[in-house]
XYZ file of C-alpha atoms in Angstrom:
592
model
C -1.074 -10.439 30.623
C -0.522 -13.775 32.448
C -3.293 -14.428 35.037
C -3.021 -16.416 38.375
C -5.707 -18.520 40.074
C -5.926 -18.611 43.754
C -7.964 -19.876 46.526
C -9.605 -17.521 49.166
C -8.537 -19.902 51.844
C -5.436 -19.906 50.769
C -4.302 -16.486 50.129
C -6.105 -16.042 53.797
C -4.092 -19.042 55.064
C -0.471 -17.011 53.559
C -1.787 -13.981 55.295
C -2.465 -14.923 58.582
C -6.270 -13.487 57.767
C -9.104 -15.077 59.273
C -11.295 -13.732 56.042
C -11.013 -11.339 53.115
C -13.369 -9.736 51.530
C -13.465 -8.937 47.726
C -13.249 -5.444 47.595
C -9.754 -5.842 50.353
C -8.278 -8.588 47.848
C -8.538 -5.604 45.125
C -6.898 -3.197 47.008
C -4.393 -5.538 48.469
C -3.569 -6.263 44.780
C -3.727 -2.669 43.778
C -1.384 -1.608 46.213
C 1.239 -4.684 44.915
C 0.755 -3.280 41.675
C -1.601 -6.238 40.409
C -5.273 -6.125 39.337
C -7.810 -8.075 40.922
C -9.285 -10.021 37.091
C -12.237 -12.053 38.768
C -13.941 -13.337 41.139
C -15.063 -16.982 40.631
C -15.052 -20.575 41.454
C -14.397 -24.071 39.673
C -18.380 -24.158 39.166
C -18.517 -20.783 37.821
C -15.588 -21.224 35.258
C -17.203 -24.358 33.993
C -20.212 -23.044 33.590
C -18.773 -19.941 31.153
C -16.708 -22.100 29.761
C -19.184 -25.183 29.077
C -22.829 -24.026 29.940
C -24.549 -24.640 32.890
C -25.915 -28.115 32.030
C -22.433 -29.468 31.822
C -21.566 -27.679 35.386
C -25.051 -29.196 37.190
C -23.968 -32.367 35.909
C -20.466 -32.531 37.259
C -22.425 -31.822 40.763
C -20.455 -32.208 43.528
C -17.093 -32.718 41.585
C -16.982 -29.112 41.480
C -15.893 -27.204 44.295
C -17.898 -23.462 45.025
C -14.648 -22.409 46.904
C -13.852 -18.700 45.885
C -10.963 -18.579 43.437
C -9.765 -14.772 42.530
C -7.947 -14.783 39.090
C -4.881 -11.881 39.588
C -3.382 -10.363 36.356
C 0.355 -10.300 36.900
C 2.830 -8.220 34.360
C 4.001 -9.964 32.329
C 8.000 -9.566 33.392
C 7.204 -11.110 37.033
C 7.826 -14.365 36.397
C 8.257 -15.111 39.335
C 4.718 -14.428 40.177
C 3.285 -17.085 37.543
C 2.065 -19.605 40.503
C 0.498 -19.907 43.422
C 3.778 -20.129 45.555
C 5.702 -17.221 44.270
C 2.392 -14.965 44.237
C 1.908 -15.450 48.053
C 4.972 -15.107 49.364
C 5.345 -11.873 47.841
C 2.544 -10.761 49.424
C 3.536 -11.920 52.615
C 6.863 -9.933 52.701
C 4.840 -7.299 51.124
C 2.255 -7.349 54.389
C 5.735 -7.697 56.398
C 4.389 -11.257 57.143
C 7.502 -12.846 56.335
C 11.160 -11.931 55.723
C 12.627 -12.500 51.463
C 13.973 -15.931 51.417
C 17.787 -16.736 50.804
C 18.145 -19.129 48.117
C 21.282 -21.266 47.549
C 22.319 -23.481 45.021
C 24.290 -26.510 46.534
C 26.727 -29.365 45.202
C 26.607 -32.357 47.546
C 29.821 -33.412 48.899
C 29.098 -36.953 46.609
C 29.627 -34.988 43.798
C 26.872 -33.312 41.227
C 25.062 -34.790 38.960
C 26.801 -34.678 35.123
C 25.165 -33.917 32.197
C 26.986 -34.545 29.196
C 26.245 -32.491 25.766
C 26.643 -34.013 22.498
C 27.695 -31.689 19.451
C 24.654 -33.164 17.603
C 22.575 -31.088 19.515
C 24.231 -27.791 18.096
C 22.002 -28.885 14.963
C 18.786 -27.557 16.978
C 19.055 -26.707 20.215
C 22.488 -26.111 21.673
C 21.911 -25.245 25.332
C 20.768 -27.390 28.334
C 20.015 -25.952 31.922
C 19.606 -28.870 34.945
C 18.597 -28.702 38.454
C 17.883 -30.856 41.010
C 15.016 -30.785 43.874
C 15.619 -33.100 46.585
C 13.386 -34.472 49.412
C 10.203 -32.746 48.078
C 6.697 -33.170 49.369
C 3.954 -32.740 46.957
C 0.169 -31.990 48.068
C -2.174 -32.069 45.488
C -3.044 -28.253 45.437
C 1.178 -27.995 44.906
C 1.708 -30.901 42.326
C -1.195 -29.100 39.704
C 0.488 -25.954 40.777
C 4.003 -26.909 39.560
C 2.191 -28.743 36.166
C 0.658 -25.463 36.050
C 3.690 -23.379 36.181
C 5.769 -25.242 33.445
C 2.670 -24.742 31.541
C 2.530 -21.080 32.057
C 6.384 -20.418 31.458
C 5.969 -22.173 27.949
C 2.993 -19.731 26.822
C 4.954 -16.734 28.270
C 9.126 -16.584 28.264
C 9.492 -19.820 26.476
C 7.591 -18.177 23.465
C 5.487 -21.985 22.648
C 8.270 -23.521 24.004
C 10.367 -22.538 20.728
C 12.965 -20.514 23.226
C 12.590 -23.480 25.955
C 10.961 -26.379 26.496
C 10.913 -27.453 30.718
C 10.714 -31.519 31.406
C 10.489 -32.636 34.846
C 11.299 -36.007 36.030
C 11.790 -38.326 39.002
C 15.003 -38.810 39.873
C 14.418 -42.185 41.398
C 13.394 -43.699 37.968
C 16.811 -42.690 36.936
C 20.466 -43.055 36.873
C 22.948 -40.637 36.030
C 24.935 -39.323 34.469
C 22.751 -38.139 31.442
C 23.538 -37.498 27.815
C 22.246 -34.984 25.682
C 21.964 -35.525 22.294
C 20.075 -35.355 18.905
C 19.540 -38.498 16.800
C 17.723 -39.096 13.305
C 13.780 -39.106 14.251
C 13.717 -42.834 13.564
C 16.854 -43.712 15.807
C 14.505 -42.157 18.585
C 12.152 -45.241 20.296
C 10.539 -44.671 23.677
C 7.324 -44.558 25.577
C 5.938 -41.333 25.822
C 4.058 -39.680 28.945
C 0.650 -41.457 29.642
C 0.948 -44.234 26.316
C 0.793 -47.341 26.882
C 3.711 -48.645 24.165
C 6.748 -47.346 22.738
C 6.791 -45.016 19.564
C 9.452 -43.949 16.974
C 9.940 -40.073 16.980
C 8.556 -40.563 13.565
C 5.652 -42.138 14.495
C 5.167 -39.473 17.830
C 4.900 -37.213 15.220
C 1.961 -38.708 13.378
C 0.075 -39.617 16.544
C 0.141 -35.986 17.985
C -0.059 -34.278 14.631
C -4.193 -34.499 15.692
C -4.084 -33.496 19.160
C -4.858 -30.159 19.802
C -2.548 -30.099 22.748
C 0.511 -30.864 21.019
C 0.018 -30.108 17.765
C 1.451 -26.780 17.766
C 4.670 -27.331 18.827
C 5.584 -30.669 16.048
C 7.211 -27.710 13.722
C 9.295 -26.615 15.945
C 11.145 -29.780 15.742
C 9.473 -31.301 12.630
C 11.512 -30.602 9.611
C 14.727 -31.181 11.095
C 16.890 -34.125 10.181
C 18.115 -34.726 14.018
C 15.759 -34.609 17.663
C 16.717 -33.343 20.385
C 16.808 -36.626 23.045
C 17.858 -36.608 26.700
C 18.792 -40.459 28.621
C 20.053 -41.042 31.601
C 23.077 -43.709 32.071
C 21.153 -46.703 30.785
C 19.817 -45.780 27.501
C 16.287 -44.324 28.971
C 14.490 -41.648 27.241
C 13.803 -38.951 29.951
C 12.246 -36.654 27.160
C 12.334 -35.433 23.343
C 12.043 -31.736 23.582
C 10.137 -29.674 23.150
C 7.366 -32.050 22.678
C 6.892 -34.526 25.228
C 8.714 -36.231 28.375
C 9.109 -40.265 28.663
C 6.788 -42.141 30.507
C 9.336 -44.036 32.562
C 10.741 -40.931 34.704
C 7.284 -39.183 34.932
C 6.493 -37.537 38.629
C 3.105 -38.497 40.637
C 1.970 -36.902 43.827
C 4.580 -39.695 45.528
C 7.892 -38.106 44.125
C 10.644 -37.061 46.104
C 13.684 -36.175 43.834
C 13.092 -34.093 40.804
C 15.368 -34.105 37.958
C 14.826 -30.434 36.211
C 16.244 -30.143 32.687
C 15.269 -27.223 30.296
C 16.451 -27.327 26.735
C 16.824 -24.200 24.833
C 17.996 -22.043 21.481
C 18.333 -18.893 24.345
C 20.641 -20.268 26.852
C 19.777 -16.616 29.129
C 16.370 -17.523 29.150
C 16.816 -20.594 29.949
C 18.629 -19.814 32.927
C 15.436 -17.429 34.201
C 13.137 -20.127 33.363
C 15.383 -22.482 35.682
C 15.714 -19.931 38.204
C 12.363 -19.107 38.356
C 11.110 -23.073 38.720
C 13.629 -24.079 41.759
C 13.109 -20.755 44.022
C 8.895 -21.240 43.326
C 9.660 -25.019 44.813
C 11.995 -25.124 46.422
C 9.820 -24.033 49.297
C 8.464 -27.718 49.597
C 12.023 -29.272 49.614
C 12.856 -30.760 53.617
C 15.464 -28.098 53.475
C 14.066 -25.362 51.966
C 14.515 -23.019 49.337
C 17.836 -24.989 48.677
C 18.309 -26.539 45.263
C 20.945 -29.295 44.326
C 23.211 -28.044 41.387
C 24.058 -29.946 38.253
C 27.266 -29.843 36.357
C 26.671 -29.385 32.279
C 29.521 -30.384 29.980
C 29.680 -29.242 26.425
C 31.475 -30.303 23.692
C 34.331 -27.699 23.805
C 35.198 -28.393 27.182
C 33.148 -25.897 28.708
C 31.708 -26.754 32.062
C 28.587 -24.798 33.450
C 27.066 -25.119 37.066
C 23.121 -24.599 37.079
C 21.484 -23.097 38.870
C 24.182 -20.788 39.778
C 20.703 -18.648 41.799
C 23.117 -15.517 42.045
C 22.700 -12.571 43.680
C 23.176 -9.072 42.690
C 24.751 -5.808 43.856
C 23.195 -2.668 42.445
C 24.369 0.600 43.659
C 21.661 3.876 42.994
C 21.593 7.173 43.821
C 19.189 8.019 47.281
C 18.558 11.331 44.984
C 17.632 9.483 41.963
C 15.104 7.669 43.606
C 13.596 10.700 45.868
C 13.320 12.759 42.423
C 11.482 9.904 40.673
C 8.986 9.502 43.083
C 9.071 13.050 44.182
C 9.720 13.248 47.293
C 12.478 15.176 49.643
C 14.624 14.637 52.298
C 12.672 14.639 54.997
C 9.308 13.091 52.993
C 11.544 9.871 52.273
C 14.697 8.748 54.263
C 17.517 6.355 53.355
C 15.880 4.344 55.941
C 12.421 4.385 54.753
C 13.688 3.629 51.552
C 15.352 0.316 52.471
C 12.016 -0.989 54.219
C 9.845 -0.443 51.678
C 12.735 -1.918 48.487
C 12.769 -5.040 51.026
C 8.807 -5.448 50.942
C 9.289 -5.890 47.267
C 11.513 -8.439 48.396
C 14.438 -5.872 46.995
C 16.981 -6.422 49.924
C 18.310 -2.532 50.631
C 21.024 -1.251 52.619
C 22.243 1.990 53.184
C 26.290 2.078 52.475
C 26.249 5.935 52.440
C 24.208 9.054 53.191
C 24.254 9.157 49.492
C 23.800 5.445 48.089
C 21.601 2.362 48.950
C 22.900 -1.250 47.667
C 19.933 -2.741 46.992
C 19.973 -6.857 46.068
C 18.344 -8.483 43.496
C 17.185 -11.828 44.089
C 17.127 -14.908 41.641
C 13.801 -14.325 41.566
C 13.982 -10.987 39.780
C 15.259 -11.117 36.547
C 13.017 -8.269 35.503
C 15.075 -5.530 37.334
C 17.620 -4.674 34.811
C 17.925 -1.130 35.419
C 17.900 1.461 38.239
C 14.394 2.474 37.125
C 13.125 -0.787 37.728
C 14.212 -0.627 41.687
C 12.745 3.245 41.274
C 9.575 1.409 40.289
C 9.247 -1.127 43.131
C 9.654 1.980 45.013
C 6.910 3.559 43.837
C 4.681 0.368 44.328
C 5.694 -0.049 48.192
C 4.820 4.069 48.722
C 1.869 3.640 47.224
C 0.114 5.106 43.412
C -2.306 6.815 45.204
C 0.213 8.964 47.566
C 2.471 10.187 44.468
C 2.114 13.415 44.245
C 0.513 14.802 40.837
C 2.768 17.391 39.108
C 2.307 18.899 35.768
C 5.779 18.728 33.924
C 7.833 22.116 33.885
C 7.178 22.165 30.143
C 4.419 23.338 27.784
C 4.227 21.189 24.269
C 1.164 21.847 22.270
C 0.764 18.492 19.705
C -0.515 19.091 16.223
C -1.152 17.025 13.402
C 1.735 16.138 11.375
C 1.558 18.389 8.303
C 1.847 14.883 5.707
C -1.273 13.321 7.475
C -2.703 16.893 7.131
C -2.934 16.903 3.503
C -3.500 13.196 3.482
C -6.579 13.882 5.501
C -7.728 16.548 2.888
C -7.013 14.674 -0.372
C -8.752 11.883 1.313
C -11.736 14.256 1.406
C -11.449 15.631 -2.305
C -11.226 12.210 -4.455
C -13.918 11.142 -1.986
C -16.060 14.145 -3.144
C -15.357 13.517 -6.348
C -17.000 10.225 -5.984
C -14.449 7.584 -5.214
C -14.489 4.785 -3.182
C -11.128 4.712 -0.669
C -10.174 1.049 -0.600
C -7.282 -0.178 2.135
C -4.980 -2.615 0.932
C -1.687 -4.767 2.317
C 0.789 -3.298 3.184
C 2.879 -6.273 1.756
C 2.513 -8.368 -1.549
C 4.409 -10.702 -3.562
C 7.105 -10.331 -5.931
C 5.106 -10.879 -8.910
C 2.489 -8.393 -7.754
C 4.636 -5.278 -8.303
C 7.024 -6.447 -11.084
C 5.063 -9.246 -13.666
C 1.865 -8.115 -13.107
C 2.882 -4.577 -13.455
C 5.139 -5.569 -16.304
C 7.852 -4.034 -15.058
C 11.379 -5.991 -14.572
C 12.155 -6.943 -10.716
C 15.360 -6.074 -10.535
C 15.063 -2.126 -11.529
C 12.839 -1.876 -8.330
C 14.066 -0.969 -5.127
C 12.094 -3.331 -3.052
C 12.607 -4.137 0.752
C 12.036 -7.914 1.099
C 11.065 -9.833 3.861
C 14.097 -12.465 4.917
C 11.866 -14.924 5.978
C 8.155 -14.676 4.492
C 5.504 -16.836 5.541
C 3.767 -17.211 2.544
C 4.119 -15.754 -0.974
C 1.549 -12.969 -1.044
C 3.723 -11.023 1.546
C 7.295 -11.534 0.308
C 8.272 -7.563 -0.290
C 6.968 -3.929 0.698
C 4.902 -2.915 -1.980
C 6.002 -0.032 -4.212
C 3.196 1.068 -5.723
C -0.263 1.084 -4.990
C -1.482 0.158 -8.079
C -1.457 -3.486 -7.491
C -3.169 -3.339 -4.465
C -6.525 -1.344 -6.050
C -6.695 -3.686 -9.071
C -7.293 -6.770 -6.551
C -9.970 -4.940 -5.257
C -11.547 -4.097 -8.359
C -11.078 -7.727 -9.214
C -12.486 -8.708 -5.941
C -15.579 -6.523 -6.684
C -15.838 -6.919 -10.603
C -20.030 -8.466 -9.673
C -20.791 -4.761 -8.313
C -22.233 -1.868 -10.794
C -20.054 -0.636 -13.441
C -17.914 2.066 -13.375
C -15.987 1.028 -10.455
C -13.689 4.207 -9.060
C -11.384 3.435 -6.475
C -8.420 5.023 -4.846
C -5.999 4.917 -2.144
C -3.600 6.858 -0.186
C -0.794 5.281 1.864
C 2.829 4.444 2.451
C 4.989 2.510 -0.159
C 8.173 1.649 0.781
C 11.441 1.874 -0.938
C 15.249 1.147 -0.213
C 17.000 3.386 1.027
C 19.771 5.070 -1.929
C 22.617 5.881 0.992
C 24.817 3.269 1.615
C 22.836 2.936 5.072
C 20.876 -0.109 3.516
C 17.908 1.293 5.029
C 13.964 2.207 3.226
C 11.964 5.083 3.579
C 8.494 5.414 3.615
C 6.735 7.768 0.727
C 3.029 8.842 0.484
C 1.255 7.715 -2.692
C -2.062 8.558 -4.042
C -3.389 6.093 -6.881
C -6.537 6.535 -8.125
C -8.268 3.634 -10.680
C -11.577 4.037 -12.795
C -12.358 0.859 -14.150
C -15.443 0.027 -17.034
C -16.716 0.102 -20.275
C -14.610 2.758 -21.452
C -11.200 3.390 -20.356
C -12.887 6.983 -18.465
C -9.417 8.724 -18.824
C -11.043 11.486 -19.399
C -12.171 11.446 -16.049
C -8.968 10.127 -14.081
C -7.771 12.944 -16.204
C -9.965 15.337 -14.287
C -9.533 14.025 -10.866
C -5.855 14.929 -11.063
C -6.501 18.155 -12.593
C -8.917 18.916 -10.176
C -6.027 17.657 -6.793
C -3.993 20.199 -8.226
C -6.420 22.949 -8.040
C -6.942 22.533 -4.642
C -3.137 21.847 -3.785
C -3.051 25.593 -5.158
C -0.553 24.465 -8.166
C -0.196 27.615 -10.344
C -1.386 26.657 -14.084
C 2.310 27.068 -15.280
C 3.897 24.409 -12.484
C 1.921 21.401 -13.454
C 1.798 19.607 -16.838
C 1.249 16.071 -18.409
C 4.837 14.991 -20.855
C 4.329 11.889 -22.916
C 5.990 8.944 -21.765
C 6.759 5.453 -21.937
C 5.892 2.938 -18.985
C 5.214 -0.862 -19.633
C 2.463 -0.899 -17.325
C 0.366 1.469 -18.923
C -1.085 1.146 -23.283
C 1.973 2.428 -25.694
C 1.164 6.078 -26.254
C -1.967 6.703 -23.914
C 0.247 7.474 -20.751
C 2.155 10.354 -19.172
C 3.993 11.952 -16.493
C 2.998 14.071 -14.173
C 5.617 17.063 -13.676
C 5.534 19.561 -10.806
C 7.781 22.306 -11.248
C 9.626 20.663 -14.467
C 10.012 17.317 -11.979
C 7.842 14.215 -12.344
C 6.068 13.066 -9.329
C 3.898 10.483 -10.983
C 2.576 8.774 -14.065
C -0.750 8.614 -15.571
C -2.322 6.674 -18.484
C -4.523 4.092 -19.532
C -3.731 0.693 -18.213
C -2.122 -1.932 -20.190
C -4.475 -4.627 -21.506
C -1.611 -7.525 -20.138
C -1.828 -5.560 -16.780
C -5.137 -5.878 -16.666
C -5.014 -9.686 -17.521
C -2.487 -10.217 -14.741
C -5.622 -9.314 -12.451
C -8.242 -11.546 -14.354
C -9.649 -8.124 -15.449
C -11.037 -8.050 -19.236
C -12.267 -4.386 -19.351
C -10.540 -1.077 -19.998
C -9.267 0.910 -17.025
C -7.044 4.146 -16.217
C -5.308 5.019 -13.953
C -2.867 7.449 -12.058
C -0.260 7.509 -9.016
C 1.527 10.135 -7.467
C 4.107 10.899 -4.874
C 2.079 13.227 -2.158
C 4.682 14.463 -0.294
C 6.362 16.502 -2.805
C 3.740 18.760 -2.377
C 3.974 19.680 0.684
């Protein structure tokens, strides 16, 4: 989960505390639902991070201040920084009251941007937001660096959901355009160059730096780049990899220009949200943001951020049972005080109902249960009542992984080596290498594989134990291996589903084909599955991945269940194997 560094001072500064000590940080966090990850300093995290050497010769650049890193969930955004982190604690420790924030549109008219269809090519959606008359410190500039950075690695998925790009406003003029362009239409100065660079070229300079780097793909193979300008021509950014040079902020910026691009226009309305209400705080009027009109190309105009508010009406009884609690243990006024610690604004409209609001802040409360879990945080873990639940369940093993367990045990016994192979393979592994044609096989492929050696589910396990062997041809000869897993087949319903079957595939492999002894391993599985003589029998058979004449099937009560057989010599040369093998696989759940 996300982690959060801050200062002893100034958690104690929030707090009205002259001092904390460790051990009331971790119960202060505990009781807010948080965990208390370390206790260090900027010395100390060098020194992990770099060795001591490098830390005693930074000397005094590095500050011995206590720093306690807080693990935060990771659906409370809106605890990612510094500024969001403390002020929930303070209405927590009834230190402060929730804010009210509100989204404005000054009487000059809002700010326009404009969307070009282009950008429906790669990312469709823009988000815009405006923070006026803000004074930075340095502690809160590297905290709002720090919380674009953190919203990338978390909601904005690597920034392939959303990319965030900050700007000053004074550097600018609107209106602004959003558009994408061919990669070598694209020519600007990027952040902290010293020249001006073709989106092509961008792309080769950052392909080797490690900061960068991973996000080039995201954009990389697409004819068109997402670009935003302002009213003269200048590049404020090319999302999602890096912001123009020209509009960047400094400690001396008073007018931020907020825009968020995005392929999730939802999230990028919580990442908006989440940025403004954090810093807006700083603003001369605070926690009020300046709105920005966003015009698509059907017409369509959207106001962001809209910073809504929400009604949601629960149950007083809901929330007593879930906690467990009665009447008289938890009133409708003892609920409301402890929802609006959580910064969960609650009223009482009935002797039945609370209306509880959710603030912009809290996009994570979807659901009564989540206001039923706030709850519980403000009351306390520790003064829940333990219950056992008014019903008895005794868990066993499944009866499948029963008798998986058990055959496990026999063909080890029987000396075998288990082996534990992909759940996925190619194509070619279960049809041309098998010799069997693709089509007849009801595979379940993989829409979008990353690489060719996990395109489908496998259907047999045969393919799997033959790269082992050929992965272990330098040990001792005979090699015996065997596996017993899931293969996966679609489904034959017209639900387009698959089902999972249990297979167990067994493989001797060495001078001699030894089917004499694969032979014996299966008889001796059926002895003790307690077959009865008369219910299990080889039938000759024909199977192209097995040698013409040398293979079988395996019938259980006048049904095959499996094959068995010596392996094909063009089998074996699919696997760069040159010496005889046999081999059998059967279906393990018809037996139970």
């Amino acid at each position: 989960m996300p982690v959060v560094q801050i200062e002893k001072a100034a958690l104690c500064q929030c707090l009205n505390r002259k001092d904390f000590t460790d051990e009331e940080v971790d119960e202060l966090c505990f009781e807010f639902g948080l965990e208390l990850d370390e206790v260090t300093s900027e010395r100390e995290m060098l020194a992990k991070e770099q060795g001591d050497a490098k830390a005693a010769q930074m000397g005094d650049q590095l500050s011995d201040a206590v720093i306690y890193k807080i693990e935060v969930p990771a659906n409370r955004y809106d605890l990612l920084c510094v500024e969001g982190l403390s002020r929930a604690l303070m209405v927590f420790q009834s230190l402060a009251q929730p804010p009210l924030y509100k989204a404005v549109q000054p009487a000059a008219g809002m700010q326009q941007m404009r969307v070009a269809p282009s950008t429906a090519q790669i990312r469709p959606y823009v988000v815009c937001a405006m923070l006026r008359n803000l004074s930075f410190t340095p502690a809160s500039y590297k905290s709002f660096i720090d919380l674009q950075d953190k919203l990338h690695q978390t909601i904005c998925r690597q920034r392939s959901l959303v990319a965030i790009g900050t700007h000053d406003f004074d550097t600018l003029t609107g209106p602004f355009l959003y558009e994408a362009l061919p990669p070598s239409d694209i020519v600007f100065k990027p952040l902290n160059q010293t020249k001006e660079f073709s989106a092509v070229e961008l792309m080769q300079l950052y392909s080797g730096e490690s900061h960068l780097k991973a996000y080039l793909p995201i954009i990389r193979d697409s004819p068109v780049y997402p670009v935003i300008k302002d009213a003269n021509g200048v590049v404020l950014s090319m999302p999602p990899i890096i912001n123009g040079d020209h509009s960047k902020i400094t400690l001396n910026t008073k007018n931020v220009f907020i825009e968020a691009t995005a392929t999730d226009a939802h999230k990028a309305s919580v990442v908006l949200d989440t940025l403004v209400c954090a810093f807006s705080q700083y603003c001369s009027e605070q926690f009020t943001v300046q709105a920005v009109q966003v015009n698509y190309p059907d017409g369509r105009a959207s106001i962001y951020p809209s910073l809504a508010y929400r009604q949601v009406d629960i149950q007083v009884d809901y929330l007593r049972k879930g906690v467990g609690r009665s009447d008289s243990q938890l009133t409708i006024d003892e609920i409301c005080n402890r929802l609006t610690r959580m910064c969960l604004v609650a009223k009482a409209t009935s002797d039945a109902t609370v209306s509880v609001t959710v603030p912009p802040t809290r996009h994570d409360v979807l659901h009564p249960c989540d206001v039923l879990e706030d709850l519980a945080i403000a009351i306390g873990y520790n003064n829940l009542e333990m219950s056992l639940p008014p019903t008895l369940c005794t868990g066993k093993q499944q009866p499948l992984n029963s008798l998986t367990d058990k055959l496990r045990l026999e063909v080890a016994f029987a000396g075998f080596t288990e082996c534990l192979t992909f759940a996925l393979c190619s194509e070619k592994d279960i049809s041309e290498r098998l010799r069997l044609p693709l089509d007849s096989l009801p595979a379940v492929r993989i829409a979008n594989p990353k690489t060719l050696e996990f395109q489908v589910a496998r259907t047999s396990l045969l393919p799997g134990i033959l790269k082992t062997v050929h992965s272990n041809r330098s040990l001792p000869l005979p090699l015996k291996l065997f596996e017993i897993q899931d293969v996966v087949y679609k489904s034959t319903d017209s639900s387009g589903s698959a089902v999972n079957s249990r297979q167990l595939a067994a493989v001797y492999y060495g001078k001699s084909s030894g089917f004499e002894l694969i032979h014996g391993l299966m008889d001796r599985i059926m002895q003790v599955l307690g077959v009865p003589v008369d219910q299990y029998k080889l039938s000759a058979t024909e199977v192209a991945t097995y040698f013409t004449g040398r293979c079988a099937n395996v019938l259980y009560k006048g049904s095959p269940v499996g094959t068995i057989g010596v392996l094909h010599p063009e089998t074996l040369a699919q696997f760069d194997l040159t010496l005889p093998a046999s081999a059998f696989v059967f279906d393990v759940e018809k037996f139970l």
